[in-house]
Coordinates of C-alpha atoms in Angstrom, one line a residue:
M91 CA 0.0 0.0 0.0
K92 CA 1.4 3.4 -1.0
S93 CA 0.5 6.3 1.2
T94 CA 1.7 9.7 2.3
L95 CA 1.7 10.9 5.9
D96 CA 0.9 14.3 7.2
P97 CA 1.5 15.1 10.9
G98 CA -1.8 15.6 12.6
Y99 CA -2.5 19.2 13.5
I100 CA 1.0 20.2 12.2
S101 CA 1.5 22.0 8.8
G102 CA 4.4 19.8 7.8
S103 CA 5.1 16.5 6.1
L104 CA 7.2 13.5 6.8
L105 CA 10.9 14.1 6.3
T106 CA 10.2 17.4 4.6
C107 CA 9.8 21.1 5.5
P108 CA 6.3 22.5 5.1
S109 CA 7.0 24.0 1.7
R110 CA 8.1 20.8 0.1
P111 CA 5.9 18.0 -1.3
L112 CA 4.7 15.0 0.6
Q113 CA 7.0 12.0 0.8
T114 CA 5.5 8.8 -0.6
W115 CA 6.0 5.5 1.3
D116 CA 5.2 2.0 0.5
L117 CA 3.6 0.5 3.6
E118 CA 4.6 -3.1 4.2
V119 CA 2.3 -4.5 6.9
T120 CA 2.5 -7.8 8.9
T121 CA 0.6 -9.0 11.9
K122 CA 2.7 -10.1 14.9
P123 CA 1.6 -12.4 17.8
G124 CA -0.8 -10.5 20.0
K125 CA -2.5 -9.0 16.9
L126 CA 0.1 -6.2 16.7
T127 CA 0.1 -4.5 13.3
V128 CA 3.7 -3.9 12.4
A129 CA 4.7 -1.7 9.5
V130 CA 7.8 -0.9 7.6
L131 CA 7.9 2.3 5.6
R132 CA 9.8 2.0 2.4
G133 CA 10.7 5.0 0.2
Q134 CA 10.8 5.4 -3.5
Q135 CA 14.5 4.4 -3.7
G136 CA 13.8 1.2 -1.7
R137 CA 15.3 2.6 1.5
C138 CA 13.5 2.2 4.8
L139 CA 12.6 4.7 7.5
L140 CA 15.0 4.0 10.3
V141 CA 15.3 5.1 14.0
D142 CA 18.8 5.3 15.6
A143 CA 19.5 4.9 19.3
D144 CA 19.4 8.7 19.9
G145 CA 16.0 9.1 18.3
T146 CA 17.3 10.3 15.0
V147 CA 15.1 9.3 12.0
R148 CA 16.7 8.7 8.6
C149 CA 16.4 6.7 5.5
G150 CA 18.7 3.7 4.9
H151 CA 19.1 0.0 5.0
P152 CA 18.4 -1.5 8.5
A153 CA 21.2 -3.1 10.4
S154 CA 18.5 -5.2 12.1
G155 CA 14.9 -5.8 11.1
R156 CA 13.6 -4.2 14.3
Q157 CA 15.3 -0.9 13.4
S158 CA 12.8 -0.2 10.7
Q159 CA 9.7 -1.7 12.3
F160 CA 6.8 0.3 13.8
V161 CA 3.7 -0.7 15.6
L162 CA 0.9 0.9 13.7
E163 CA -2.3 1.8 15.6
V164 CA -5.4 3.3 13.9
H165 CA -7.3 5.7 16.2
S166 CA -11.0 6.6 16.2
S167 CA -10.3 10.0 14.5
G168 CA -8.7 8.2 11.5
A169 CA -5.2 9.2 12.5
W170 CA -2.4 6.7 12.8
S171 CA 0.3 6.5 15.4
L172 CA 3.7 4.8 14.7
Q173 CA 5.6 3.4 17.7
H174 CA 9.1 2.2 17.1
L175 CA 9.1 -1.6 17.9
E176 CA 12.6 -1.6 19.4
S177 CA 12.7 1.6 21.5
K178 CA 8.9 1.9 22.2
K179 CA 9.1 5.6 21.2
F180 CA 6.6 7.3 19.0
L181 CA 7.3 9.0 15.6
E182 CA 6.6 12.7 15.7
S183 CA 7.4 15.9 13.9
D184 CA 7.9 19.6 14.8
G185 CA 6.9 20.7 11.3
E186 CA 10.4 20.5 9.9
D187 CA 12.2 17.5 11.4
V188 CA 11.0 14.1 12.3
F189 CA 12.3 12.3 15.4
C190 CA 11.4 9.5 17.8
V191 CA 12.1 10.4 21.4
C192 CA 8.9 10.1 23.5
R193 CA 7.3 7.0 24.9
E194 CA 4.0 8.8 26.0
L195 CA 1.4 9.1 23.2
T196 CA 0.2 12.6 22.6
R197 CA -1.6 14.4 19.7
R198 CA 1.9 15.3 18.4
H199 CA 2.3 11.7 17.5
M200 CA -0.8 11.5 15.3
W201 CA -0.3 11.2 11.5
M202 CA -3.1 11.5 8.9
P203 CA -2.5 9.0 6.0
Q204 CA -3.3 9.9 2.4
L205 CA -3.6 7.4 -0.4
A206 CA -0.8 7.9 -2.8
M207 CA -1.9 5.5 -5.5
H208 CA -3.1 6.7 -8.9
A209 CA -6.4 8.5 -8.7
H210 CA -8.3 6.1 -11.1
V211 CA -9.5 3.2 -9.0
V212 CA -12.1 0.5 -8.6
L213 CA -13.9 -0.2 -5.3
F214 CA -14.1 -3.8 -4.1
N215 CA -16.5 -4.7 -1.3
P216 CA -15.1 -7.7 0.6
S217 CA -18.3 -8.4 2.4
S218 CA -20.3 -9.1 -0.8
R219 CA -17.2 -9.8 -3.0
L220 CA -18.6 -7.4 -5.6
Y221 CA -17.4 -4.1 -7.2
A222 CA -19.1 -0.7 -7.2
R223 CA -20.6 0.3 -10.6
T224 CA -22.1 3.6 -11.8
D225 CA -25.6 3.4 -13.4
P226 CA -25.6 6.4 -15.8
E227 CA -29.4 6.0 -16.6
L228 CA -30.6 6.0 -13.0
N229 CA -27.9 8.3 -11.7
R230 CA -26.9 6.0 -8.9
V231 CA -24.1 3.6 -7.8
W232 CA -24.7 -0.1 -7.2
V233 CA -22.4 -2.6 -5.6
D234 CA -23.3 -5.5 -7.9
T235 CA -20.5 -6.4 -10.3
P236 CA -18.3 -9.6 -9.9
V237 CA -15.7 -8.6 -12.5
P238 CA -14.8 -4.9 -13.0
Y239 CA -14.4 -5.1 -16.8
C240 CA -16.7 -2.3 -17.7
E241 CA -15.9 1.4 -17.7
E242 CA -18.7 2.2 -15.2
C243 CA -16.7 0.3 -12.4
G244 CA -14.0 3.0 -12.6
F245 CA -13.9 6.0 -10.2
V246 CA -11.6 8.9 -9.7
L247 CA -10.6 9.9 -6.1
R248 CA -10.5 13.6 -5.9
L249 CA -8.7 14.4 -2.6
R250 CA -9.1 18.1 -1.7
C251 CA -8.8 20.0 1.5
G252 CA -8.8 16.9 3.7
V253 CA -11.9 15.4 2.1
C254 CA -12.6 13.0 -0.7
H255 CA -14.9 13.6 -3.7
L256 CA -15.7 10.4 -5.6
E257 CA -16.0 11.1 -9.3
T258 CA -17.8 8.5 -11.5
S259 CA -16.9 7.4 -15.0
N260 CA -19.4 9.8 -16.5
H261 CA -17.8 12.7 -14.5
K262 CA -20.5 13.1 -11.9
Y263 CA -20.1 12.8 -8.2
V264 CA -21.3 10.5 -5.4
S265 CA -23.3 12.6 -3.0
R266 CA -25.1 12.5 0.3
L267 CA -28.3 12.1 -1.7
E268 CA -28.9 8.8 -3.5
K269 CA -28.5 10.4 -6.9
L270 CA -25.3 11.6 -8.4
A271 CA -24.4 15.3 -8.4
K272 CA -23.1 17.2 -11.4
K273 CA -20.4 19.1 -9.6
P274 CA -18.3 18.7 -6.4
S275 CA -19.6 20.5 -3.4
A276 CA -20.1 20.1 0.3
E277 CA -22.8 17.5 -0.5
T278 CA -20.2 15.3 -2.3
A279 CA -17.4 15.7 0.3
F280 CA -16.7 12.5 2.3
H281 CA -14.0 11.6 4.9
L282 CA -11.8 8.7 3.7
N283 CA -11.2 6.5 6.7
L284 CA -8.1 4.6 5.7
R285 CA -6.7 1.4 7.1
P286 CA -3.6 -0.6 6.1
G287 CA -4.1 -2.7 3.0
C288 CA -6.0 0.1 1.1
L289 CA -9.1 -0.7 3.2
A290 CA -11.4 2.3 3.6
F291 CA -14.9 3.5 4.3
L292 CA -16.5 6.8 3.6
T293 CA -18.4 9.0 6.0
D294 CA -20.1 12.4 5.6
R295 CA -19.7 15.4 7.8
E296 CA -22.4 14.1 10.2
G297 CA -20.8 10.7 10.6
H298 CA -23.2 8.8 8.4
I299 CA -21.6 5.9 6.6
L300 CA -21.7 5.1 2.8
Y301 CA -22.3 1.4 2.2
P302 CA -24.4 -0.9 -0.1
Q303 CA -28.0 -1.4 1.0
G304 CA -31.0 -3.4 -0.2
S305 CA -31.1 -6.5 -2.4
R306 CA -29.4 -4.7 -5.3
G307 CA -26.7 -3.1 -3.2
L308 CA -27.5 0.6 -3.7
L309 CA -24.6 2.7 -2.4
C310 CA -26.1 5.3 0.0
L311 CA -25.7 6.7 3.5
G312 CA -26.8 4.8 6.6
D313 CA -26.0 4.2 10.2
C314 CA -26.2 0.4 10.7
P315 CA -23.8 -1.5 8.4
E316 CA -23.6 -5.2 9.1
D317 CA -20.8 -7.7 8.6
N318 CA -18.3 -5.0 7.8
E319 CA -20.2 -4.2 4.6
E320 CA -19.0 -0.5 4.8
W321 CA -15.4 -1.5 4.0
F322 CA -14.0 -1.3 0.5
V323 CA -10.6 -2.3 -0.9
I324 CA -9.3 0.5 -3.1
K325 CA -7.6 -1.0 -6.1
R326 CA -6.0 0.3 -9.3
C327 CA -8.4 0.5 -12.2
P328 CA -7.4 -2.7 -14.2
Q329 CA -6.5 -2.5 -17.9
W330 CA -9.2 -4.3 -19.9
V331 CA -8.7 -4.3 -23.7
S332 CA -10.3 -5.5 -26.9
L333 CA -8.4 -6.9 -29.9
R334 CA -9.7 -6.2 -33.4
T335 CA -8.4 -7.8 -36.6
R336 CA -7.7 -6.0 -39.9
A337 CA -11.1 -7.1 -41.0
K338 CA -12.5 -5.0 -38.1
K339 CA -13.8 -8.0 -36.2
Y340 CA -13.2 -8.5 -32.5
M341 CA -11.6 -11.6 -31.0
D342 CA -13.7 -13.2 -28.3
S343 CA -13.2 -15.7 -25.5
E344 CA -14.0 -18.5 -28.0
V345 CA -10.8 -17.4 -29.7
Y346 CA -12.8 -16.5 -32.8
A347 CA -12.9 -13.1 -34.5
G348 CA -16.4 -12.8 -35.8
S349 CA -18.2 -9.9 -34.1
K350 CA -18.1 -6.3 -35.4
K351 CA -19.2 -5.0 -32.0
A352 CA -17.4 -5.1 -28.7
T353 CA -19.1 -7.2 -26.0
P354 CA -18.1 -8.5 -22.6
M355 CA -17.0 -11.7 -24.4
T356 CA -14.5 -9.6 -26.4
T357 CA -12.9 -8.1 -23.4
F358 CA -9.6 -9.3 -21.9
L359 CA -7.5 -8.3 -18.9
F360 CA -4.1 -7.3 -20.3
H361 CA -1.4 -8.4 -17.8
V362 CA 2.2 -7.5 -18.6
S363 CA 5.2 -9.4 -17.2
P364 CA 7.7 -7.5 -15.0
D365 CA 10.2 -7.3 -17.9
A366 CA 7.4 -6.0 -20.2
Q367 CA 8.4 -8.6 -22.8
T368 CA 5.3 -10.9 -22.6
V369 CA 1.6 -10.5 -21.8
Q370 CA -1.2 -12.7 -20.6
L371 CA -4.8 -12.2 -21.7
K372 CA -7.6 -13.2 -19.3
D373 CA -11.3 -13.3 -20.1
I374 CA -14.1 -12.3 -17.8
N375 CA -14.5 -16.0 -16.8
H376 CA -10.9 -15.9 -15.4
K377 CA -9.5 -18.1 -18.1
Y378 CA -6.3 -17.3 -19.9
L379 CA -5.6 -17.5 -23.6
A380 CA -3.1 -20.4 -24.2
Q381 CA -1.3 -21.9 -27.2
R382 CA -2.2 -25.6 -27.5
E383 CA -1.5 -28.5 -29.8
F384 CA -1.5 -28.2 -33.6
Q385 CA -1.1 -24.4 -33.5
S386 CA -4.5 -23.9 -31.8
V387 CA -5.2 -21.2 -29.3
M388 CA -7.8 -21.8 -26.5
A389 CA -9.2 -19.8 -23.6
D390 CA -8.7 -22.5 -21.1
G391 CA -5.3 -21.7 -19.5
C392 CA -4.2 -21.0 -15.9
S393 CA -1.9 -18.1 -14.9
K394 CA 1.1 -20.3 -14.2
E395 CA 1.2 -22.1 -17.5
P396 CA 4.1 -20.9 -19.8
E397 CA 1.7 -21.4 -22.8
T398 CA -0.3 -18.4 -21.6
H399 CA 2.6 -16.0 -22.1
F400 CA 2.8 -14.3 -25.5
S401 CA 5.7 -12.1 -26.6
I402 CA 4.5 -8.7 -27.7
L403 CA 5.6 -6.4 -30.5
W404 CA 4.2 -2.9 -30.8
H405 CA 3.7 -1.1 -34.1
Y406 CA 2.0 2.3 -34.0
G407 CA -0.7 1.3 -31.5
K408 CA -1.2 -2.1 -33.0
I409 CA 0.3 -5.4 -31.6
F410 CA 1.7 -8.7 -32.8
L411 CA 1.5 -11.6 -30.4
R412 CA 4.0 -14.5 -30.6
A413 CA 3.1 -17.8 -28.9
L414 CA 5.4 -20.2 -27.1
N415 CA 5.8 -22.2 -30.3
G416 CA 7.5 -19.2 -31.8
R417 CA 4.7 -18.5 -34.2
Y418 CA 2.5 -15.4 -34.4
L419 CA -1.2 -15.3 -33.7
G420 CA -3.4 -14.6 -36.7
T421 CA -6.8 -15.3 -38.1
L422 CA -7.9 -17.9 -40.7
P423 CA -10.4 -16.8 -43.4
V424 CA -13.2 -18.3 -41.2
G425 CA -12.2 -16.1 -38.3
L426 CA -10.5 -18.7 -36.1
V427 CA -7.4 -17.4 -34.3
V428 CA -4.4 -19.7 -34.5
A429 CA -0.6 -19.5 -33.9
R430 CA 0.9 -20.6 -37.2
A431 CA 2.7 -17.6 -38.9
M432 CA 6.5 -17.7 -38.8
Q433 CA 6.7 -13.9 -39.7
P434 CA 4.1 -11.3 -38.7
G435 CA 2.0 -9.9 -41.5
P436 CA -1.3 -8.1 -42.0
H437 CA -3.3 -11.1 -40.8
E438 CA -1.3 -11.2 -37.6
E439 CA -1.8 -7.6 -36.7
F440 CA -4.4 -6.7 -33.9
G441 CA -5.7 -3.2 -33.1
L442 CA -5.8 -2.8 -29.4
R443 CA -8.3 -0.6 -27.7
L444 CA -8.8 0.2 -24.0
A445 CA -12.1 -1.4 -23.3
N446 CA -12.9 0.1 -19.9
R447 CA -11.7 3.7 -20.4
S448 CA -13.1 6.6 -22.3
F449 CA -10.6 9.0 -20.7
L450 CA -7.0 8.9 -19.3
L451 CA -5.4 10.3 -16.2
L452 CA -1.7 10.4 -16.8
R453 CA 0.9 10.5 -14.0
G454 CA 4.6 10.5 -14.8
C455 CA 7.8 10.9 -12.8
Y456 CA 7.0 14.3 -11.6
G457 CA 3.2 14.4 -11.2
Y458 CA 0.0 14.4 -13.2
V459 CA -0.5 15.8 -16.7
G460 CA -2.9 18.8 -17.0
S461 CA -3.3 22.4 -17.7
S462 CA -2.2 25.2 -15.3
S463 CA -3.3 28.8 -15.1
C464 CA 0.4 29.8 -14.8
H465 CA 1.4 28.2 -18.1
E466 CA 0.1 28.0 -21.7
A467 CA 1.6 24.6 -22.3
L468 CA 0.4 21.4 -20.7
Q469 CA 2.3 20.5 -17.5
C470 CA 3.4 17.1 -16.1
N471 CA 4.1 18.0 -12.5
L472 CA 0.6 18.7 -11.1
L473 CA -1.0 17.3 -7.9
E474 CA -4.4 17.1 -9.5
P475 CA -5.0 15.2 -12.8
D476 CA -6.9 16.5 -15.8
C477 CA -9.2 14.1 -17.6
I478 CA -8.0 13.4 -21.2
E479 CA -11.0 12.3 -23.2
L480 CA -10.2 9.5 -25.7
L481 CA -11.7 9.6 -29.1
P482 CA -11.0 6.3 -30.9
C483 CA -10.0 6.8 -34.5
K484 CA -8.3 4.2 -36.8
E485 CA -6.9 1.0 -35.3
G486 CA -4.5 1.9 -32.5
I487 CA -5.0 5.6 -32.9
Y488 CA -6.7 8.1 -30.5
H489 CA -7.5 11.8 -30.6
F490 CA -6.9 13.5 -27.2
Q491 CA -9.5 16.0 -26.2
S492 CA -9.6 18.2 -23.1
R493 CA -12.7 18.6 -20.9
G494 CA -13.5 21.9 -22.7
K495 CA -13.9 19.8 -25.9
S496 CA -10.9 21.4 -27.6
F497 CA -8.1 19.1 -28.9
W498 CA -4.5 18.7 -27.9
C499 CA -2.3 20.5 -30.4
L500 CA 1.5 20.4 -30.8
T501 CA 3.5 23.6 -30.8
S502 CA 6.7 24.3 -32.7
E503 CA 8.7 23.7 -29.5
G504 CA 7.4 20.2 -29.2
T505 CA 5.1 21.1 -26.3
F506 CA 1.3 20.8 -26.1
S507 CA -1.6 23.1 -25.8
P508 CA -5.1 22.0 -24.8
W509 CA -6.8 24.6 -27.0
G510 CA -6.4 23.0 -30.5
K511 CA -9.2 23.2 -33.0
F512 CA -8.2 20.1 -35.0
A513 CA -7.7 16.6 -33.9
L514 CA -4.2 15.0 -34.0
N515 CA -3.3 11.3 -33.9
F516 CA -1.8 9.7 -30.8
C517 CA -0.8 6.0 -30.5
V518 CA -1.1 4.4 -27.0
E519 CA 1.2 1.5 -26.2
I520 CA 0.7 -0.4 -22.9
R521 CA 4.3 -1.0 -21.6
G522 CA 3.4 -2.4 -18.1
N523 CA 0.6 -3.0 -15.7
N524 CA -1.2 0.4 -15.6
L525 CA 1.8 1.9 -17.5
L526 CA 1.7 3.2 -21.1
A527 CA 3.8 5.2 -23.6
V528 CA 2.2 7.7 -26.0
L529 CA 3.6 8.2 -29.5
G530 CA 2.9 11.8 -30.5
P531 CA 1.8 13.1 -33.9
N532 CA 5.4 14.2 -34.7
G533 CA 6.6 10.6 -34.3
Y534 CA 8.3 11.1 -30.9
F535 CA 7.2 9.7 -27.6
L536 CA 5.7 12.0 -25.0
R537 CA 8.2 12.7 -22.2
A538 CA 7.9 14.4 -18.7
D539 CA 10.5 17.1 -18.6
R540 CA 12.1 17.8 -15.2
E541 CA 11.2 21.5 -15.5
G542 CA 7.5 20.5 -15.6
C543 CA 6.6 20.7 -19.2
L544 CA 5.1 17.9 -21.3
V545 CA 7.1 17.4 -24.5
A546 CA 7.2 15.1 -27.4
D547 CA 10.9 14.6 -28.2
S548 CA 12.0 11.1 -27.3
E549 CA 12.9 8.5 -29.9
E550 CA 12.9 5.7 -27.3
V551 CA 10.7 4.8 -24.3
T552 CA 12.6 5.9 -21.2
C553 CA 11.4 6.1 -17.6
E554 CA 10.3 9.7 -18.3
C555 CA 8.1 8.4 -21.2
L556 CA 6.1 6.0 -19.0
W557 CA 2.8 7.1 -17.7
E558 CA 0.6 5.6 -15.0
F559 CA -3.0 5.5 -16.2

């Protein structure tokens, strides 16, 4: 679980002075005998938060495991306290420095966690084992979906001024009323009560709890949740895709390309290996595509089978998939998908589309992509993301549109403005799990410049060209 920590009632942040940005920590939690929750805070460079004998707090590699371990306790206010396991002293801050010298718990030792994961999420309810889903027609949210393959299962967490606004896939907001609101306001502001493991529940200003109710699981306010039904696990919005052949027909879970329309059966979870060299495709029935005997391809595999891994080759937003037998996936004249081509050609090319996203929120090395009142060009170091509306064009190509319905345009300096009148072509290439690269209309990849400007000037995909989405 990635989180940021703010000292409660103190205008500072962990290991920074008040004017600097929040530090992000990966929280590794274990349960010790006696039901103690023990946490290790690991920074972005892989170093742990350590406490020395004199109470000094620093980052480094622990000499012993206990040097980096803290007992984590969640208090009724939602604040956390972190007690060093070895010295029994509590972590605190004076607004500039962080230290660990006191064994008596006071309000100075309270820390307010903030979720640091990407803002585009899905909400899983462990009690019902179902996901939340927006109903655009009825303007409500239901907790009724076993597999979050549809766009309506995605939500955007807007964290502002200590409260959370939950934006739906159609850009409305969950409110204290049962129906969705058009704009964020005091009626859409909820307190995010966060626990380790990305567990959370939402309460309004009067303490009423948001949880699924009734036989259909309507998400609304109440006071008497049962069986922990108010808890949700906040997860990254998964990357579901559809694959379309050159004949403009979608491949389905029967491994047949016959439909001209996208359906749940033509939707696959696109899982990328850690080295980004192979992918696995899982259908909504939790079965993986696998290469079988006689060059056949079946949707009957399990995740650990090597036959379910396909090497991937990107070509301007389109992909070629090579099976374990060394041959490329392609379609026969009747539409059947097989792995028989030694070299990739037109019949082995698949157009890839994001099946559960009509917009992107891009976050790079230095922050989110969006417009700023201080700059004419699009920036890539913002705390709040802008929605980039996706308009599918030809296979593998999208037009990028801002919320004002104008298009992204490219300047002579290789930067971007959100006020263009004409649509330009962008190619989206998935290069990891929830990571993509964008090929700009000038033939260069979009890159996050350290100075904060979004530019299209990279010939290769570097770390500055990878975007969380």
